[in-house]
Amino acid sequence: MGSLDSPFPNSSEVQFHPLDPEEFRKQAHQTVDFIADYCKNIENYPVLSRVEPGYLRDCLPAAAPHEPETLETILNGVRNDIIPGMTNWLSPNFFAYFPATVSTAAFLGEMLCTSFNSVRFNWLASPAATELETIVMDWLAKLLKLPRSFMFRGTGGGLIRGTTSEAILCTLVAARDRALEKVGKDNIAKLVVYGSDQTHSTYTKACQIAGFLPSNIRSIPTLADTDFSLDPVQVMRAMKADVEAGLMPVYVCATVGTTSSTAVDPVKDLADVAERFDTWLHVDAAYAGSACICPEFRQYLDGVERADSVSISPHKWLLTYLDCCCLWVKKPSLLAKGLSIDPEYLRNKPSESKSVVDYKDWQVGVGRRFRALRLWLVLRSHGVANLQTHIWSDVRMAKALEALVAADPRFEIVVPRRFSLVCFRLNPPGKFDSVDELNRKLLDSINSTGRVYMTHTIVGGVYLLRFAVGATVTEERHVDAAWKLIKEKADALVGKI
């Protein structure tokens, strides 16, 4: 047991100022210089880290230091110990997953967000933060040509979450509770949800968290004939069969730009099915939704006006840094029914007047960061014109690579390119024991160089290579150099033709 009379050091003898403005100014400048140098030299780092599991434990002490260390010492540790273990997502030679794009504007927005440290669960906790988010969400909705039913200036509204999985989970809870009001809370085992075998894997995870039985999560097979998009006829058949079996369809997830191949599900036709069975239709446009600010890509959102919710992730293609997922819903009250809390210590006059938005009631958690500030700076600093130019540039580079692949008789395009992802594989004339194994070897040999990082997937039973153009600083010369490396490694495996 301690005592109030314990001999603590005299406070006048202990000089500890965790946020001294002048020291902050000095160290912030040092850190920004460090970051700028990292970005300047990013091309010189291996894209994929070459460390072995557990490497960092051998580099760092077994316990935290008792006395403070200088920033110079700490940054040297970042340089010598941390960076070698980083897979460098900012590298212009990162062609693996859909990138997490960045920009100076977003970085500055993140600095401001961090400096304010706004812990905003309701309007009163930070009025500016809440109101800026409602405005920015309407701005982006307007750029995407979403209907007024999704906007605060209409009858709906939107919020910024961290990731798509969070957005989907919130809408699943709303759809679940809407259905349980009809059939009773004891009948959750009767509720069924639908997606395709190309729907992101986090969808299944979110469904299970929301309480849907694994056996009631339908994954509809897709085919090459429809470019691996979700077939509304198959969804209709599945729903009819479930209704006949005494089950209740409650949710359909349509994807605009699947992870494996950027397949686009037919939103308009799926809306017909959803309306027939009174199911919630969510449009997951995490990757390709950003491209829909460009007129020629907006067609892929046709029919979204009939959906119940839609989400995109600006961190994937709108230069906003991870994490930033925008979710719009037509009826925010349905989110609040399943997610709202009202403890005494959070009650206040503005909230009780129902004249403000309390975002705590629209999400799983309570606290939330000031992400809208980051997106606001991006939209203001770059403008729509530059954001469109960025997207067009990536698509143009991907289109050029697709042409190079198609011109080499040893390779084949497996799925037609829509955006900036090229799906291809090595399939040369002649007999090989396994084309899949051949492509595994090709991918390993490419990535082992550290000069380029790509990933694979399996679509329709076909093992293929994914080349995703989109890292913020990627230029044509990087794509050309990557193709040259791919050809060199193919030469080593199968020879030239």
XYZ file of C-alpha atoms in Angstrom:
497
model
C 0.000 0.000 0.000
C 1.275 3.484 -0.800
C 0.934 6.636 1.212
C 0.338 10.301 0.493
C 3.517 10.885 2.460
C 5.622 8.784 0.046
C 8.868 10.602 -0.848
C 8.033 11.682 -4.409
C 10.584 14.047 -6.002
C 9.841 17.718 -5.541
C 8.021 18.945 -8.647
C 10.258 22.020 -8.781
C 13.249 19.714 -9.193
C 11.730 17.724 -12.055
C 11.671 19.502 -15.402
C 9.396 17.558 -17.739
C 7.445 19.391 -20.426
C 5.940 16.859 -22.870
C 4.596 19.604 -25.157
C 6.898 22.576 -25.117
C 6.013 24.748 -28.161
C 9.567 25.704 -29.040
C 10.966 22.212 -28.594
C 8.048 20.938 -30.659
C 8.888 23.419 -33.413
C 12.517 22.273 -33.476
C 11.818 18.532 -33.420
C 8.957 18.784 -35.895
C 11.294 20.447 -38.398
C 13.841 17.668 -37.857
C 11.205 15.007 -38.372
C 9.778 16.615 -41.506
C 13.301 16.797 -42.945
C 13.729 13.109 -42.177
C 10.420 12.256 -43.882
C 11.204 14.417 -46.898
C 14.554 12.655 -47.331
C 12.806 9.283 -47.078
C 10.334 10.287 -49.794
C 13.121 11.740 -51.945
C 15.100 8.497 -51.783
C 12.163 6.057 -51.760
C 13.079 4.697 -55.183
C 16.409 3.464 -53.829
C 14.859 1.203 -51.198
C 13.834 -2.392 -51.916
C 10.071 -2.388 -52.416
C 9.515 -5.605 -50.469
C 11.329 -5.937 -47.158
C 13.975 -8.657 -47.024
C 14.113 -9.161 -43.259
C 13.370 -12.447 -41.526
C 10.559 -12.861 -38.956
C 11.648 -11.663 -35.520
C 14.496 -9.509 -36.850
C 13.504 -6.415 -34.866
C 13.724 -8.081 -31.465
C 17.423 -8.624 -32.119
C 17.866 -4.939 -32.986
C 16.136 -3.331 -30.020
C 16.775 -3.475 -26.253
C 14.680 -5.808 -24.129
C 13.180 -2.921 -22.148
C 12.281 0.730 -22.599
C 14.981 3.255 -21.613
C 14.791 4.727 -18.117
C 16.229 8.065 -19.213
C 15.122 10.016 -22.311
C 16.973 9.641 -25.591
C 17.633 12.386 -28.118
C 15.521 12.696 -31.247
C 18.676 12.215 -33.322
C 19.231 8.838 -31.672
C 15.625 7.832 -32.206
C 15.582 8.848 -35.883
C 18.805 6.914 -36.421
C 16.951 3.923 -35.004
C 14.151 4.474 -37.488
C 16.675 4.684 -40.319
C 18.744 1.650 -39.287
C 16.176 -0.661 -37.699
C 12.665 0.260 -38.845
C 13.035 1.196 -42.520
C 14.823 -2.068 -43.446
C 11.733 -3.901 -42.184
C 9.292 -1.769 -44.140
C 7.507 -2.848 -47.294
C 7.640 0.528 -48.997
C 4.100 1.297 -50.135
C 5.193 4.741 -51.302
C 7.689 3.268 -53.761
C 6.994 4.050 -57.425
C 7.702 0.350 -58.029
C 4.914 -0.833 -55.745
C 2.449 -2.644 -58.034
C 1.030 -5.139 -55.556
C -2.182 -4.324 -53.679
C -4.301 -1.308 -54.441
C -2.058 1.453 -53.114
C -2.618 3.760 -50.181
C -2.062 7.045 -51.981
C -0.549 10.131 -50.376
C 0.002 13.824 -50.999
C 1.490 16.869 -49.345
C -2.012 18.210 -48.727
C -3.115 15.042 -46.962
C 0.047 14.988 -44.858
C -0.577 18.560 -43.737
C -4.188 17.670 -43.005
C -3.029 14.767 -40.867
C -0.665 17.086 -38.995
C -3.540 19.440 -38.222
C -5.806 16.543 -37.268
C -3.163 15.259 -34.867
C -2.417 18.695 -33.426
C -6.050 19.379 -32.529
C -6.420 15.870 -31.027
C -10.181 16.237 -31.253
C -11.942 13.369 -29.483
C -15.299 13.906 -31.083
C -18.156 11.611 -30.265
C -20.960 14.139 -30.487
C -21.469 17.589 -31.992
C -20.727 19.421 -28.763
C -17.350 17.719 -28.344
C -16.152 19.494 -31.505
C -18.733 21.411 -33.543
C -16.330 22.379 -36.343
C -15.125 18.801 -36.790
C -18.649 17.433 -37.078
C -19.921 20.143 -39.376
C -16.866 20.015 -41.652
C -17.406 16.283 -42.069
C -21.027 16.775 -43.132
C -19.929 19.424 -45.649
C -17.031 17.412 -47.077
C -19.225 14.332 -47.425
C -21.732 16.380 -49.434
C -18.897 17.807 -51.544
C -17.631 14.358 -52.469
C -21.155 13.034 -53.017
C -21.726 15.839 -55.483
C -18.484 15.012 -57.324
C -19.672 11.409 -57.629
C -23.100 12.581 -58.788
C -24.826 10.746 -55.965
C -28.510 11.638 -55.547
C -29.667 14.106 -52.887
C -31.100 11.161 -50.966
C -27.522 10.369 -49.875
C -26.631 13.917 -48.851
C -27.195 16.075 -45.784
C -28.502 18.713 -48.173
C -31.127 16.095 -49.039
C -32.581 13.394 -46.785
C -29.523 11.178 -46.114
C -25.983 11.749 -44.979
C -22.487 10.374 -44.776
C -19.569 9.821 -42.458
C -15.893 8.941 -42.658
C -14.753 5.624 -41.248
C -11.333 4.035 -41.252
C -11.890 1.156 -43.660
C -14.529 -0.451 -45.856
C -14.978 -3.316 -43.417
C -16.135 -0.813 -40.767
C -18.550 0.773 -43.213
C -20.010 -2.577 -44.236
C -20.350 -3.691 -40.623
C -22.384 -0.579 -39.773
C -24.756 -1.117 -42.693
C -25.077 -4.830 -41.900
C -26.184 -3.950 -38.369
C -28.764 -1.512 -39.752
C -30.089 -4.077 -42.246
C -30.151 -6.791 -39.595
C -32.123 -4.717 -37.105
C -34.550 -3.534 -39.780
C -35.295 -7.167 -40.612
C -35.526 -8.282 -36.969
C -38.206 -5.664 -36.353
C -40.351 -7.628 -38.799
C -39.599 -11.204 -37.745
C -38.590 -10.814 -34.104
C -35.161 -10.688 -32.477
C -35.162 -14.420 -31.807
C -35.104 -15.161 -35.533
C -31.640 -13.920 -36.430
C -30.798 -17.464 -37.595
C -33.245 -16.943 -40.483
C -31.469 -13.919 -41.924
C -29.410 -14.398 -45.096
C -26.877 -12.112 -46.808
C -25.460 -12.257 -50.338
C -22.275 -11.402 -52.212
C -20.093 -13.007 -54.860
C -16.985 -15.149 -54.656
C -15.138 -11.951 -55.619
C -16.565 -9.845 -52.779
C -13.800 -8.755 -50.430
C -12.970 -11.262 -47.710
C -13.697 -8.712 -44.996
C -17.364 -8.915 -45.990
C -17.645 -12.401 -44.536
C -15.808 -11.251 -41.431
C -18.187 -8.311 -40.958
C -21.212 -10.577 -41.457
C -20.026 -12.910 -38.721
C -19.339 -10.018 -36.339
C -22.870 -8.736 -37.005
C -24.256 -12.110 -35.909
C -25.188 -13.741 -39.221
C -24.695 -17.486 -39.254
C -21.789 -18.594 -41.470
C -24.178 -20.993 -43.180
C -26.376 -18.020 -44.143
C -23.630 -16.048 -45.898
C -24.140 -16.753 -49.590
C -21.148 -16.514 -51.922
C -22.474 -16.617 -55.483
C -19.959 -18.093 -58.000
C -18.863 -15.793 -60.813
C -17.839 -16.684 -64.363
C -15.384 -15.432 -66.957
C -18.312 -14.891 -69.342
C -19.446 -11.930 -67.206
C -15.888 -10.807 -66.334
C -16.433 -12.250 -62.844
C -19.225 -9.849 -61.889
C -22.133 -10.852 -59.666
C -24.982 -12.308 -61.742
C -28.401 -10.909 -60.686
C -30.136 -14.035 -62.049
C -28.097 -16.224 -59.717
C -28.849 -13.907 -56.792
C -32.562 -14.085 -57.624
C -32.474 -17.885 -57.655
C -30.615 -18.020 -54.368
C -33.088 -15.659 -52.693
C -36.090 -17.599 -53.994
C -34.633 -20.843 -52.676
C -33.959 -19.266 -49.288
C -37.481 -17.854 -49.019
C -38.931 -21.249 -49.895
C -36.775 -22.733 -47.139
C -38.257 -20.320 -44.610
C -35.291 -17.941 -44.556
C -35.248 -14.163 -45.051
C -32.918 -12.322 -47.487
C -31.762 -9.070 -45.858
C -28.577 -7.745 -47.530
C -26.776 -7.729 -50.888
C -23.250 -6.411 -51.335
C -22.471 -5.202 -54.853
C -18.846 -4.359 -55.653
C -17.580 -1.736 -58.072
C -13.964 -2.787 -58.612
C -13.270 -6.118 -56.930
C -9.878 -6.705 -55.365
C -8.828 -9.621 -57.542
C -9.730 -8.254 -60.963
C -11.687 -4.955 -60.591
C -14.894 -6.664 -61.704
C -17.963 -4.406 -61.614
C -21.238 -5.815 -60.378
C -24.368 -4.559 -62.237
C -25.787 -2.232 -59.602
C -28.973 -1.383 -61.510
C -29.949 -5.014 -62.099
C -29.071 -6.018 -58.547
C -31.297 -3.183 -57.340
C -34.208 -4.854 -59.145
C -33.585 -8.042 -57.192
C -33.043 -6.262 -53.885
C -36.286 -4.296 -54.217
C -38.256 -7.425 -55.054
C -37.183 -9.084 -51.806
C -36.962 -5.873 -49.738
C -33.268 -6.396 -49.007
C -30.657 -3.779 -48.192
C -28.368 -3.058 -51.171
C -24.877 -1.807 -50.351
C -22.465 -0.676 -53.066
C -18.830 -1.269 -52.123
C -16.823 0.982 -54.433
C -13.738 1.116 -52.216
C -11.232 1.107 -55.062
C -12.988 2.125 -58.268
C -15.411 4.591 -56.701
C -12.744 7.293 -56.704
C -12.418 6.942 -60.488
C -16.088 7.855 -60.786
C -15.227 11.528 -60.326
C -14.096 11.194 -63.970
C -17.022 11.376 -66.423
C -16.065 8.255 -68.419
C -16.074 6.056 -65.298
C -19.267 7.379 -63.648
C -21.307 4.788 -65.595
C -20.111 2.107 -63.200
C -22.193 3.698 -60.452
C -25.370 3.754 -62.535
C -28.216 2.496 -60.389
C -26.619 3.651 -57.124
C -29.612 5.941 -56.573
C -31.603 2.790 -55.771
C -29.103 1.459 -53.229
C -29.444 1.922 -49.473
C -25.779 2.727 -48.920
C -22.534 3.249 -50.800
C -18.907 3.530 -49.734
C -15.604 4.492 -51.336
C -12.069 4.711 -49.914
C -10.292 7.935 -50.954
C -7.082 6.613 -49.403
C -6.860 4.153 -52.294
C -6.889 6.645 -55.168
C -7.649 10.188 -53.998
C -4.302 10.922 -52.318
C -5.649 11.115 -48.743
C -3.412 8.695 -46.808
C -4.697 5.677 -44.923
C -7.245 5.557 -43.457
C -10.266 7.213 -45.029
C -13.454 5.407 -46.056
C -16.531 7.462 -46.936
C -19.946 5.902 -46.287
C -23.274 7.389 -47.375
C -26.685 6.119 -46.305
C -30.180 7.105 -47.377
C -31.667 6.696 -43.927
C -29.196 7.587 -41.161
C -31.880 6.827 -38.592
C -31.503 3.125 -39.409
C -27.821 3.298 -38.459
C -28.692 5.058 -35.219
C -31.278 2.449 -34.242
C -28.647 -0.245 -34.023
C -25.605 1.791 -33.033
C -26.716 4.674 -30.800
C -25.867 5.026 -27.127
C -27.108 7.685 -24.724
C -25.314 7.616 -21.362
C -26.079 10.420 -18.961
C -22.596 11.915 -19.151
C -22.947 12.493 -22.925
C -26.344 14.182 -22.804
C -26.505 17.833 -23.799
C -28.969 20.389 -25.153
C -27.855 20.369 -28.824
C -28.119 16.570 -28.995
C -31.471 16.479 -27.267
C -32.782 19.133 -29.658
C -32.155 16.712 -32.575
C -30.748 19.653 -34.534
C -27.188 18.282 -34.798
C -25.390 15.152 -35.976
C -23.873 12.959 -33.268
C -21.592 10.648 -35.205
C -21.176 8.290 -32.250
C -24.629 6.999 -33.170
C -23.587 6.172 -36.732
C -20.625 3.912 -35.957
C -19.482 0.987 -33.823
C -17.085 2.955 -31.629
C -17.608 6.213 -29.773
C -14.491 8.334 -30.289
C -13.393 9.336 -33.764
C -10.570 11.250 -35.431
C -10.851 14.470 -37.419
C -10.373 12.675 -40.769
C -12.528 15.204 -42.603
C -9.794 17.805 -42.189
C -7.420 15.678 -44.247
C -9.935 15.108 -47.054
C -10.905 18.799 -46.996
C -7.290 19.864 -47.542
C -6.910 17.395 -50.419
C -10.017 18.652 -52.203
C -9.089 22.302 -51.688
C -5.361 22.022 -52.396
C -5.594 19.855 -55.518
C -9.036 20.621 -56.892
C -11.095 18.186 -58.903
C -9.047 18.804 -62.064
C -5.777 17.559 -60.561
C -7.422 14.575 -58.893
C -8.906 13.577 -62.236
C -5.511 14.019 -63.897
C -3.940 11.710 -61.316
C -6.489 8.989 -62.035
C -6.213 9.392 -65.805
C -2.419 9.135 -65.586
C -2.594 5.824 -63.704
C -5.135 4.408 -66.136
C -3.033 5.497 -69.098
C 0.052 3.739 -67.686
C -1.931 0.572 -67.002
C -3.350 0.652 -70.522
C 0.177 0.929 -71.944
C 1.332 -2.070 -69.905
C -1.702 -4.072 -71.027
C -0.696 -3.433 -74.637
C 2.882 -4.588 -73.960
C 1.646 -7.791 -72.322
C -0.792 -8.508 -75.154
C 1.978 -8.026 -77.746
C 4.172 -10.727 -76.206
C 2.942 -14.175 -77.367
C 4.196 -15.803 -74.180
C 1.717 -13.855 -72.041
C -2.050 -13.531 -71.943
C -4.460 -11.008 -70.448
C -6.747 -13.031 -68.189
C -9.330 -10.353 -67.357
C -9.964 -7.232 -69.463
C -8.602 -4.076 -67.824
C -11.157 -1.506 -66.689
C -9.191 0.824 -64.439
C -5.488 0.669 -63.535
C -5.106 -3.020 -62.681
C -3.663 -5.408 -65.271
C -4.373 -9.126 -64.718
C -2.158 -11.417 -66.779
C -0.111 -14.583 -66.710
C 2.740 -16.289 -68.465
C 1.301 -18.994 -70.734
C 3.826 -19.701 -73.497
C 3.332 -22.146 -76.365
C 4.545 -25.633 -75.558
C 3.967 -28.126 -72.808
C 4.534 -27.264 -69.164
C 3.630 -29.425 -66.200
C 1.781 -26.556 -64.543
C 1.161 -23.064 -65.852
C 0.181 -22.039 -62.320
C 3.521 -23.212 -60.951
C 5.304 -21.439 -63.785
C 3.653 -18.168 -62.767
C 4.430 -18.743 -59.092
C 8.095 -19.061 -60.002
C 7.899 -15.960 -62.171
C 6.342 -13.915 -59.379
C 8.875 -15.110 -56.806
C 11.793 -14.308 -59.078
C 10.451 -10.799 -59.756
C 9.741 -9.941 -56.128
C 13.024 -11.419 -54.891
C 14.942 -8.701 -56.732
C 13.486 -5.987 -54.495
C 13.109 -3.814 -57.584
C 9.372 -4.452 -58.071
C 6.590 -5.809 -55.897
C 3.557 -7.576 -57.393
C 0.950 -9.993 -56.055
C -1.164 -12.823 -57.407
C -4.738 -13.989 -57.141
C -6.910 -16.854 -58.352
C -9.971 -15.977 -60.435
C -12.168 -18.625 -62.016
C -9.625 -21.245 -60.988
C -6.835 -19.424 -62.857
C -3.687 -18.324 -61.051
C -2.762 -14.878 -62.374
C -0.474 -11.957 -61.640
C -1.826 -8.568 -60.569
C -0.063 -5.371 -61.638
C -1.750 -2.427 -59.907
C -0.638 1.007 -61.102
C -1.400 3.730 -58.600
C 1.444 4.579 -56.230
C 1.506 8.357 -55.973
C 4.940 8.898 -57.554
C 4.849 6.162 -60.213
C 5.829 7.371 -63.694
C 5.905 5.722 -67.121
C 9.588 4.884 -66.722
C 8.810 2.778 -63.657
C 6.176 0.778 -65.520
C 8.549 0.305 -68.462
C 11.346 -0.856 -66.158
C 8.962 -3.269 -64.414
C 7.909 -4.787 -67.747
C 11.549 -5.153 -68.750
C 12.210 -7.043 -65.510
C 9.150 -9.259 -66.032
C 10.361 -10.165 -69.516
C 13.900 -10.894 -68.273
C 12.572 -13.298 -65.649
C 10.242 -14.913 -68.231
C 13.258 -15.341 -70.555
C 15.077 -17.192 -67.792
C 12.110 -19.525 -67.213
C 10.868 -20.298 -70.724
C 13.262 -18.639 -73.139
C 12.576 -16.030 -75.777
C 10.234 -16.393 -78.715
